[in-house]
Amino acid sequence: MNRALRRPDAVLVQAVIAGALSFAHLHDLAAAAGQSGWKAWAYPISVDLLLVAAWRRLRIGRDGASWTWFTIALAASLGANIATAGLLDLDHVPAWLRILVAGWPALAFLGGTLLVHTPAPPAAPEDTIPETKPAAPEVELHRTDTPPVPAPASAPPELAPAPVKPSTDLPTVPTALVDHARSIADTHRKTTGEPITADVLTARLGLPVPTCQAIAAQLELT
């Protein structure tokens, strides 16, 4: 463990050197653009914080806003490094650069607020293939100890009632009354399952006996 602490990390050393140089270049550019004193030191901190916030948001979910603010912060840091490499006269900074430097705090505040308070995009669900269990083979069971079911005995045929010979002295009955009696007989058969008798039909109709006998003769009731 002590040997690991004594051995310097090349990546960490490189990060410290690059951060210090970028920090100094941003400070020099801000001072040349008219931001003197502590304000010139605040610009590198603002740029680096926006860059780190955008990078952390990219690690959570790669949305368009994260890439936009990461590109803006990287362009500001890279532009300051290039501008202080002798390509720009720091004694005579152009007006457009002064405007960009002066407007950077508001832009950095907007970007940092959107990166922190905008909900992260949901992670894409992993495509999982459900495990399919092989279906058990169907087995048909046949019992050999079950006695065979006997076939149902055929019901004896129903004997039609013997026709009643109409007497010659029965009165003539209107067709409507015969139809009414037939409907009563049909209803009785559906309800009880048995044909109606002449006595029951006479009680239902409430007509004189000869008339009911004539109707029963026409309906062939016993």
XYZ file of N, CA and C in Angstrom:
666
model
N 0.826 -1.212 0.000
C 0.000 0.000 0.000
C 0.854 1.252 0.000
N 1.981 1.240 0.780
C 2.879 2.409 0.818
C 3.564 2.625 -0.516
N 3.926 1.517 -1.179
C 4.559 1.649 -2.489
C 3.595 2.253 -3.501
N 2.284 1.910 -3.371
C 1.299 2.486 -4.289
C 1.134 3.973 -4.050
N 1.267 4.418 -2.775
C 1.135 5.840 -2.491
C 2.367 6.613 -2.943
N 3.530 6.012 -2.868
C 4.755 6.710 -3.261
C 4.862 6.852 -4.771
N 4.334 5.912 -5.517
C 4.440 5.967 -6.966
C 3.449 6.979 -7.529
N 3.882 8.004 -8.251
C 2.961 9.031 -8.776
C 2.134 8.472 -9.925
N 0.912 8.963 -10.009
C -0.008 8.578 -11.095
C 0.197 9.550 -12.241
N 0.589 9.026 -13.404
C 0.881 9.889 -14.550
C -0.362 10.621 -15.031
N -1.492 9.953 -14.979
C -2.717 10.597 -15.435
C -3.096 11.743 -14.507
N -2.937 11.544 -13.193
C -3.269 12.600 -12.235
C -2.333 13.790 -12.389
N -1.047 13.529 -12.601
C -0.085 14.625 -12.792
C -0.416 15.401 -14.062
N -0.757 14.670 -15.122
C -1.107 15.330 -16.382
C -2.362 16.182 -16.219
N -3.340 15.690 -15.442
C -4.569 16.452 -15.224
C -4.294 17.726 -14.439
N -3.404 17.646 -13.455
C -3.075 18.844 -12.660
C -2.377 19.890 -13.534
N -1.455 19.444 -14.385
C -0.731 20.384 -15.251
C -1.687 21.032 -16.260
N -2.518 20.214 -16.905
C -3.452 20.757 -17.894
C -4.448 21.702 -17.241
N -4.933 21.345 -16.037
C -5.874 22.224 -15.357
C -5.253 23.546 -14.972
N -4.005 23.518 -14.511
C -3.340 24.756 -14.109
C -3.110 25.670 -15.308
N -2.668 25.083 -16.443
C -2.432 25.900 -17.632
C -3.739 26.492 -18.170
N -4.799 25.665 -18.240
C -6.078 26.169 -18.724
C -6.629 27.246 -17.783
N -6.443 27.042 -16.489
C -6.903 28.031 -15.510
C -6.182 29.361 -15.710
N -4.854 29.305 -15.952
C -4.081 30.531 -16.145
C -4.453 31.234 -17.439
N -4.695 30.460 -18.502
C -5.061 31.079 -19.779
C -6.428 31.782 -19.688
N -7.371 31.155 -19.013
C -8.674 31.795 -18.846
C -8.556 33.065 -18.004
N -7.714 33.028 -16.997
C -7.511 34.225 -16.173
C -6.898 35.350 -16.994
N -5.879 35.019 -17.793
C -5.208 36.059 -18.589
C -6.166 36.663 -19.608
N -7.018 35.805 -20.231
C -7.957 36.325 -21.223
C -9.011 37.205 -20.563
N -9.515 36.811 -19.403
C -10.508 37.631 -18.708
C -9.909 38.954 -18.256
N -8.650 38.938 -17.813
C -7.997 40.186 -17.387
C -7.769 41.105 -18.584
N -7.412 40.517 -19.745
C -7.196 41.343 -20.932
C -8.503 41.932 -21.442
N -9.644 41.250 -21.162
C -10.937 41.752 -21.614
C -11.554 42.748 -20.644
N -10.821 43.163 -19.639
C -11.300 44.198 -18.739
C -11.803 43.714 -17.409
N -11.712 42.408 -17.112
C -12.164 41.857 -15.830
C -10.949 41.759 -14.911
N -10.780 42.752 -14.062
C -9.592 42.829 -13.207
C -9.907 42.300 -11.813
N -8.837 42.035 -11.067
C -8.992 41.622 -9.672
C -9.549 40.201 -9.551
N -10.423 40.025 -8.558
C -10.988 38.703 -8.284
C -11.884 38.209 -9.415
N -12.415 39.153 -10.208
C -13.300 38.748 -11.304
C -12.546 37.945 -12.359
N -11.300 38.277 -12.585
C -10.520 37.518 -13.568
C -10.279 36.093 -13.095
N -10.141 35.874 -11.763
C -9.948 34.525 -11.233
C -11.264 33.731 -11.187
N -12.388 34.427 -11.165
C -13.672 33.729 -11.103
C -14.060 33.106 -12.441
N -13.556 33.655 -13.551
C -13.913 33.118 -14.867
C -13.405 31.696 -15.073
N -12.159 31.364 -14.760
C -11.739 29.965 -14.921
C -12.550 28.987 -14.072
N -12.886 29.422 -12.855
C -13.688 28.548 -11.995
C -15.062 28.304 -12.623
N -15.675 29.355 -13.186
C -16.996 29.221 -13.785
C -16.965 28.286 -14.988
N -15.944 28.418 -15.835
C -15.843 27.569 -17.025
C -15.621 26.110 -16.634
N -14.705 25.877 -15.690
C -14.411 24.502 -15.294
C -15.602 23.842 -14.589
N -16.338 24.599 -13.766
C -17.496 24.033 -13.095
C -18.583 23.643 -14.090
N -18.814 24.476 -15.100
C -19.808 24.123 -16.118
C -19.368 22.896 -16.908
N -18.056 22.790 -17.171
C -17.538 21.637 -17.897
C -17.717 20.350 -17.085
N -17.442 20.427 -15.790
C -17.590 19.245 -14.934
C -19.066 18.866 -14.786
N -19.948 19.875 -14.614
C -21.381 19.581 -14.468
C -21.935 18.914 -15.725
N -21.520 19.401 -16.895
C -21.996 18.786 -18.140
C -21.451 17.370 -18.297
N -20.212 17.143 -17.878
C -19.622 15.809 -17.993
C -20.312 14.805 -17.060
N -20.632 15.256 -15.854
C -21.349 14.363 -14.934
C -22.746 14.035 -15.449
N -23.385 15.023 -16.080
C -24.714 14.758 -16.646
C -24.629 13.795 -17.829
N -23.543 13.868 -18.583
C -23.379 12.940 -19.704
C -23.182 11.510 -19.222
N -22.578 11.342 -18.068
C -22.380 10.000 -17.532
C -23.695 9.376 -17.064
N -24.664 10.210 -16.662
C -25.961 9.699 -16.229
C -26.823 9.342 -17.433
N -26.936 10.254 -18.365
C -27.750 10.021 -19.561
C -27.357 11.008 -20.637
N -27.112 10.513 -21.826
C -26.618 11.369 -22.908
C -27.789 12.008 -23.635
N -28.186 13.197 -23.156
C -29.239 13.943 -23.821
C -28.641 15.121 -24.566
N -29.478 15.809 -25.334
C -28.977 16.910 -26.154
C -28.481 18.098 -25.344
N -29.154 18.409 -24.218
C -28.745 19.551 -23.403
C -27.355 19.353 -22.813
N -27.062 18.148 -22.364
C -25.736 17.878 -21.781
C -24.633 18.079 -22.810
N -24.856 17.562 -24.019
C -23.850 17.746 -25.066
C -23.700 19.215 -25.447
N -24.799 19.961 -25.435
C -24.722 21.379 -25.805
C -23.872 22.172 -24.823
N -24.154 22.025 -23.526
C -23.401 22.788 -22.522
C -21.969 22.280 -22.380
N -21.754 20.993 -22.608
C -20.384 20.487 -22.591
C -19.570 21.084 -23.742
N -20.183 21.218 -24.899
C -19.490 21.814 -26.051
C -19.207 23.292 -25.811
N -20.169 24.022 -25.190
C -19.957 25.448 -24.913
C -18.814 25.644 -23.933
N -18.785 24.876 -22.856
C -17.709 25.020 -21.869
C -16.368 24.606 -22.451
N -16.351 23.538 -23.252
C -15.094 23.111 -23.872
C -14.596 24.147 -24.876
N -15.512 24.779 -25.639
C -15.102 25.821 -26.596
C -14.543 27.030 -25.872
N -15.147 27.380 -24.710
C -14.624 28.525 -23.953
C -13.222 28.245 -23.425
N -13.007 27.030 -22.887
C -11.685 26.689 -22.364
C -10.657 26.567 -23.483
N -11.019 25.874 -24.558
C -10.089 25.705 -25.669
C -9.822 27.026 -26.376
N -10.867 27.871 -26.500
C -10.656 29.175 -27.139
C -9.724 30.066 -26.354
N -9.813 30.030 -25.021
C -8.903 30.835 -24.203
C -7.473 30.343 -24.334
N -7.288 29.025 -24.394
C -5.928 28.490 -24.553
C -5.318 28.913 -25.896
N -6.131 28.877 -26.952
C -5.607 29.259 -28.274
C -5.376 30.762 -28.356
N -6.295 31.545 -27.763
C -6.179 33.008 -27.846
C -4.946 33.520 -27.130
N -4.543 32.870 -26.063
C -3.371 33.332 -25.302
C -2.078 32.727 -25.823
N -2.130 32.013 -26.951
C -0.918 31.412 -27.502
C -0.210 32.336 -28.479
N -0.588 33.607 -28.520
C 0.049 34.574 -29.406
C -0.765 34.908 -30.622
N -1.912 34.248 -30.812
C -2.761 34.546 -31.964
C -3.604 35.793 -31.745
N -3.699 36.268 -30.496
C -4.530 37.424 -30.187
C -3.699 38.425 -29.401
N -3.802 39.665 -29.793
C -3.101 40.728 -29.086
C -3.881 41.059 -27.818
N -3.340 40.618 -26.683
C -4.036 40.826 -25.421
C -4.036 42.291 -24.985
N -3.183 43.112 -25.594
C -3.195 44.542 -25.257
C -4.302 45.280 -25.994
N -4.779 44.709 -27.088
C -5.858 45.326 -27.855
C -6.917 44.241 -28.161
N -7.717 43.907 -27.175
C -8.737 42.865 -27.317
C -9.910 43.430 -28.116
N -10.405 42.705 -29.106
C -11.529 43.222 -29.903
C -12.809 43.328 -29.059
N -13.732 44.147 -29.571
C -14.959 44.411 -28.810
C -15.825 43.168 -28.670
N -15.896 42.339 -29.712
C -16.752 41.144 -29.632
C -16.283 40.180 -28.554
N -14.953 40.110 -28.328
C -14.454 39.239 -27.278
C -14.782 39.813 -25.897
N -14.722 41.123 -25.759
C -15.113 41.730 -24.486
C -16.597 41.445 -24.186
N -17.415 41.477 -25.252
C -18.846 41.182 -25.048
C -19.047 39.729 -24.602
N -18.311 38.795 -25.232
C -18.433 37.399 -24.840
C -17.988 37.160 -23.406
N -16.899 37.776 -23.018
C -16.403 37.603 -21.650
C -17.376 38.213 -20.650
N -17.926 39.380 -20.972
C -18.857 40.029 -20.047
C -20.174 39.250 -19.929
N -20.591 38.586 -21.007
C -21.845 37.843 -20.961
C -21.702 36.404 -20.492
N -20.462 35.957 -20.268
C -20.264 34.573 -19.844
C -20.913 34.233 -18.498
N -20.878 35.063 -17.454
C -21.491 34.674 -16.174
C -22.977 34.314 -16.300
N -23.729 35.110 -17.043
C -25.146 34.796 -17.207
C -25.338 33.490 -17.965
N -24.518 33.272 -19.003
C -24.630 32.033 -19.774
C -24.252 30.821 -18.927
N -23.192 30.948 -18.123
C -22.781 29.833 -17.266
C -23.825 29.541 -16.193
N -24.450 30.588 -15.650
C -25.489 30.374 -14.635
C -26.695 29.655 -15.239
N -27.067 30.056 -16.463
C -28.191 29.398 -17.125
C -27.885 27.925 -17.393
N -26.694 27.655 -17.905
C -26.337 26.273 -18.191
C -26.265 25.410 -16.942
N -25.657 25.936 -15.892
C -25.570 25.159 -14.656
C -26.929 24.884 -14.047
N -27.829 25.867 -14.108
C -29.169 25.661 -13.556
C -29.928 24.602 -14.339
N -29.850 24.649 -15.665
C -30.549 23.654 -16.478
C -29.978 22.254 -16.285
N -28.663 22.162 -16.126
C -28.063 20.846 -15.936
C -28.418 20.238 -14.591
N -28.569 21.051 -13.573
C -28.828 20.534 -12.226
C -30.305 20.227 -12.034
N -31.185 21.094 -12.515
C -32.611 20.975 -12.201
C -33.429 20.291 -13.287
N -32.861 19.992 -14.418
C -33.595 19.249 -15.438
C -33.519 17.766 -15.118
N -34.665 17.056 -15.070
C -34.612 15.621 -14.749
C -33.836 14.849 -15.791
N -33.101 13.855 -15.296
C -32.282 13.037 -16.187
C -33.169 12.146 -17.042
N -32.775 11.882 -18.284
C -33.578 10.996 -19.139
C -33.567 9.583 -18.595
N -34.681 8.851 -18.732
C -34.722 7.477 -18.221
C -33.784 6.576 -18.993
N -33.187 5.663 -18.265
C -32.275 4.718 -18.898
C -33.048 3.744 -19.770
N -32.451 3.400 -20.889
C -33.107 2.472 -21.812
C -33.181 1.091 -21.190
N -34.345 0.464 -21.196
C -34.452 -0.874 -20.587
C -33.687 -1.900 -21.393
N -33.058 -2.796 -20.671
C -32.306 -3.853 -21.327
C -33.260 -4.869 -21.944
N -32.885 -5.313 -23.121
C -33.702 -6.311 -23.808
C -33.476 -7.672 -23.160
N -34.443 -8.108 -22.442
C -34.355 -9.399 -21.769
C -35.249 -10.393 -22.480
N -34.694 -11.540 -22.738
C -35.441 -12.602 -23.410
C -36.011 -13.522 -22.345
N -37.324 -13.606 -22.244
C -37.884 -14.458 -21.200
C -37.545 -15.919 -21.440
N -37.238 -16.581 -20.337
C -36.921 -17.994 -20.425
C -38.204 -18.799 -20.670
N -38.147 -19.628 -21.669
C -39.311 -20.453 -22.003
C -39.048 -21.873 -21.526
N -39.917 -22.338 -20.679
C -39.788 -23.691 -20.176
C -40.459 -24.661 -21.149
N -39.817 -25.789 -21.411
C -40.455 -26.757 -22.329
C -41.736 -27.292 -21.723
N -42.742 -27.367 -22.568
C -44.038 -27.855 -22.099
C -43.969 -29.348 -21.845
N -44.615 -29.746 -20.766
C -44.632 -31.168 -20.415
C -45.483 -31.931 -21.418
N -45.048 -33.102 -21.806
C -45.848 -33.872 -22.784
C -47.170 -34.313 -22.177
N -48.192 -34.261 -22.990
C -49.511 -34.671 -22.532
C -49.623 -36.192 -22.546
N -50.115 -36.716 -21.439
C -50.264 -38.163 -21.300
C -51.740 -38.476 -21.143
N -52.250 -39.340 -21.977
C -53.643 -39.736 -21.900
C -53.762 -40.972 -21.004
N -54.636 -40.879 -20.022
C -54.849 -41.965 -19.073
C -56.154 -42.687 -19.414
N -56.105 -43.979 -19.461
C -57.280 -44.803 -19.728
C -57.423 -45.805 -18.596
N -58.544 -45.749 -17.901
C -58.800 -46.696 -16.819
C -59.411 -47.975 -17.384
N -58.846 -49.088 -16.902
C -59.334 -50.390 -17.370
C -60.283 -51.042 -16.383
N -60.343 -50.511 -15.134
C -61.196 -51.136 -14.128
C -62.591 -50.532 -14.085
N -62.898 -49.600 -14.963
C -64.213 -48.968 -14.964
C -65.174 -49.809 -15.794
N -66.283 -50.213 -15.224
C -67.226 -51.032 -16.010
C -67.860 -50.202 -17.110
N -68.202 -50.809 -18.209
C -68.819 -50.049 -19.311
C -70.188 -49.525 -18.910
N -70.482 -48.352 -19.358
C -71.760 -47.712 -19.046
C -72.811 -48.298 -19.957
N -73.878 -48.840 -19.393
C -74.909 -49.428 -20.270
C -75.649 -48.354 -21.045
N -76.047 -48.727 -22.221
C -76.777 -47.787 -23.064
C -78.168 -47.563 -22.489
N -78.650 -46.332 -22.520
C -79.975 -46.062 -21.965
C -81.062 -46.792 -22.738
N -81.981 -47.362 -21.951
C -83.083 -48.096 -22.589
C -83.998 -47.138 -23.323
N -84.411 -47.568 -24.461
C -85.286 -46.713 -25.260
C -86.665 -46.635 -24.628
N -87.189 -45.433 -24.564
C -88.509 -45.220 -23.950
C -89.592 -45.816 -24.848
N -90.574 -46.386 -24.228
C -91.657 -46.958 -25.055
C -92.389 -45.857 -25.800
N -92.779 -46.130 -26.988
C -93.487 -45.097 -27.765
C -94.818 -44.742 -27.116
N -95.114 -43.454 -27.179
C -96.364 -42.970 -26.604
C -97.539 -43.442 -27.465
N -98.541 -43.935 -26.754
C -99.743 -44.393 -27.458
C -100.676 -43.223 -27.682
N -101.042 -43.063 -28.888
C -101.976 -41.976 -29.204
C -103.337 -42.298 -28.627
N -103.970 -41.306 -28.036
C -105.303 -41.569 -27.460
C -106.308 -41.944 -28.556
N -107.173 -42.809 -28.157
C -108.190 -43.268 -29.121
C -109.102 -42.114 -29.485
N -109.367 -41.959 -30.740
C -110.226 -40.838 -31.136
C -111.642 -41.003 -30.605
N -112.134 -39.877 -30.164
C -113.515 -39.870 -29.633
C -114.467 -39.636 -30.793
N -115.392 -40.549 -30.884
C -116.353 -40.405 -31.966
C -117.332 -39.309 -31.624
N -117.388 -38.328 -32.450
C -118.292 -37.224 -32.132
C -119.736 -37.680 -32.240
N -120.449 -37.300 -31.297
C -121.900 -37.615 -31.295
C -122.622 -36.684 -32.231
N -123.692 -37.171 -32.693
C -124.421 -36.401 -33.706
C -125.250 -35.289 -33.105
N -125.487 -35.352 -31.740
C -126.341 -34.335 -31.148
C -125.560 -33.231 -30.466
N -124.189 -33.095 -30.724
C -123.388 -32.032 -30.111
C -123.610 -30.724 -30.851
N -123.650 -29.625 -30.137
C -123.875 -28.333 -30.798
C -122.665 -27.913 -31.621
N -122.934 -26.987 -32.531
C -121.843 -26.439 -33.364
C -121.083 -25.382 -32.568
N -119.749 -25.473 -32.607
C -118.888 -24.555 -31.830
C -118.173 -23.620 -32.803
N -118.125 -22.323 -32.493
C -117.392 -21.389 -33.376
C -115.888 -21.734 -33.434
N -115.328 -21.375 -34.551
C -113.887 -21.674 -34.749
C -113.013 -20.932 -33.739
N -113.364 -19.682 -33.405
C -112.571 -18.897 -32.452
C -112.550 -19.552 -31.085
N -113.697 -20.154 -30.694
C -113.757 -20.813 -29.392
C -112.927 -22.087 -29.391
N -112.949 -22.796 -30.524
C -112.110 -23.995 -30.628
C -110.622 -23.631 -30.550
N -110.239 -22.529 -31.223
C -108.835 -22.091 -31.161
C -108.445 -21.702 -29.746
N -109.363 -21.069 -29.023
C -109.077 -20.694 -27.643
C -108.886 -21.924 -26.765
N -109.719 -22.918 -26.961
C -109.582 -24.156 -26.195
C -108.289 -24.876 -26.546
N -107.923 -24.841 -27.834
C -106.668 -25.489 -28.249
C -105.461 -24.822 -27.587
N -105.477 -23.481 -27.472
C -104.368 -22.793 -26.806
C -104.292 -23.160 -25.334
N -105.475 -23.342 -24.685
C -105.478 -23.771 -23.276
C -104.881 -25.167 -23.156
N -105.253 -26.038 -24.097
C -104.717 -27.399 -24.068
C -103.206 -27.410 -24.288
N -102.715 -26.581 -25.208
C -101.265 -26.517 -25.460
C -100.514 -25.992 -24.242
N -101.073 -24.988 -23.592
C -100.433 -24.444 -22.395
C -100.378 -25.478 -21.281
N -101.449 -26.234 -21.152
C -101.481 -27.268 -20.117
C -100.430 -28.347 -20.398
N -100.289 -28.724 -21.662
C -99.283 -29.738 -22.016
C -97.864 -29.237 -21.735
N -97.600 -27.969 -22.053
C -96.258 -27.423 -21.812
C -95.965 -27.307 -20.322
N -97.000 -27.037 -19.533
C -96.773 -26.826 -18.095
C -96.630 -28.142 -17.354
N -97.526 -29.061 -17.621
C -97.554 -30.317 -16.857
C -96.878 -31.463 -17.574
N -96.728 -31.347 -18.874
C -96.142 -32.439 -19.631
C -97.139 -33.526 -19.993
N -98.383 -33.325 -19.710
C -99.416 -34.319 -20.006
C -100.545 -33.646 -20.774
N -101.260 -34.401 -21.606
C -102.384 -33.787 -22.331
C -103.536 -33.457 -21.378
N -104.261 -32.421 -21.701
C -105.387 -32.011 -20.861
C -106.572 -32.945 -21.102
N -107.319 -33.153 -20.053
C -108.508 -34.010 -20.167
C -109.737 -33.158 -20.445
N -110.798 -33.830 -20.844
C -112.035 -33.104 -21.156
C -112.604 -32.431 -19.914
N -112.490 -33.080 -18.747
C -113.030 -32.494 -17.520
C -112.270 -31.223 -17.139
N -110.966 -31.283 -17.277
C -110.173 -30.095 -16.927
C -110.456 -28.968 -17.901
N -110.599 -29.285 -19.186
C -110.907 -28.254 -20.170
C -112.279 -27.648 -19.905
N -113.230 -28.459 -19.489
C -114.563 -27.941 -19.169
C -114.501 -26.977 -17.999
N -113.662 -27.350 -16.988
C -113.525 -26.456 -15.827
C -112.825 -25.162 -16.214
N -111.888 -25.234 -17.139
C -111.175 -24.022 -17.558
C -112.066 -23.095 -18.387
N -112.843 -23.661 -19.284
C -113.653 -22.821 -20.159
C -114.851 -22.210 -19.429
N -115.452 -22.970 -18.531
C -116.632 -22.459 -17.818
C -117.847 -22.312 -18.720
N -117.954 -23.165 -19.741
C -119.072 -23.125 -20.680
C -120.027 -24.280 -20.379
N -121.185 -24.284 -21.001
C -122.091 -25.413 -20.825
C -121.425 -26.717 -21.208
N -121.874 -27.791 -20.578
C -121.255 -29.099 -20.785
C -121.359 -29.555 -22.230
N -122.534 -29.434 -22.903
C -122.564 -29.875 -24.312
C -121.565 -29.152 -25.182
N -121.403 -27.848 -24.925
C -120.428 -27.077 -25.733
C -119.014 -27.574 -25.483
N -118.698 -27.820 -24.203
C -117.353 -28.298 -23.881
C -117.123 -29.693 -24.447
N -118.180 -30.510 -24.458
C -118.016 -31.850 -25.053
C -117.764 -31.747 -26.546
N -118.444 -30.813 -27.187
C -118.212 -30.639 -28.623
C -116.794 -30.179 -28.900
N -116.305 -29.268 -28.065
C -114.904 -28.797 -28.257
C -113.937 -29.934 -27.988
N -114.209 -30.731 -26.914
C -113.321 -31.858 -26.613
C -113.328 -32.876 -27.732
N -114.492 -33.057 -28.368
C -114.545 -33.996 -29.484
C -113.725 -33.510 -30.661
N -113.783 -32.211 -30.928
C -112.973 -31.683 -32.029
C -111.474 -31.745 -31.724
N -111.122 -31.539 -30.432
C -109.695 -31.616 -30.059
C -109.255 -33.024 -29.758
N -110.196 -33.983 -29.857
C -109.899 -35.393 -29.621
C -109.342 -35.616 -28.225
N -110.036 -35.058 -27.234
C -109.668 -35.220 -25.828
C -110.535 -36.297 -25.205
N -109.984 -36.932 -24.215
C -110.726 -37.986 -23.509
C -111.195 -37.457 -22.165
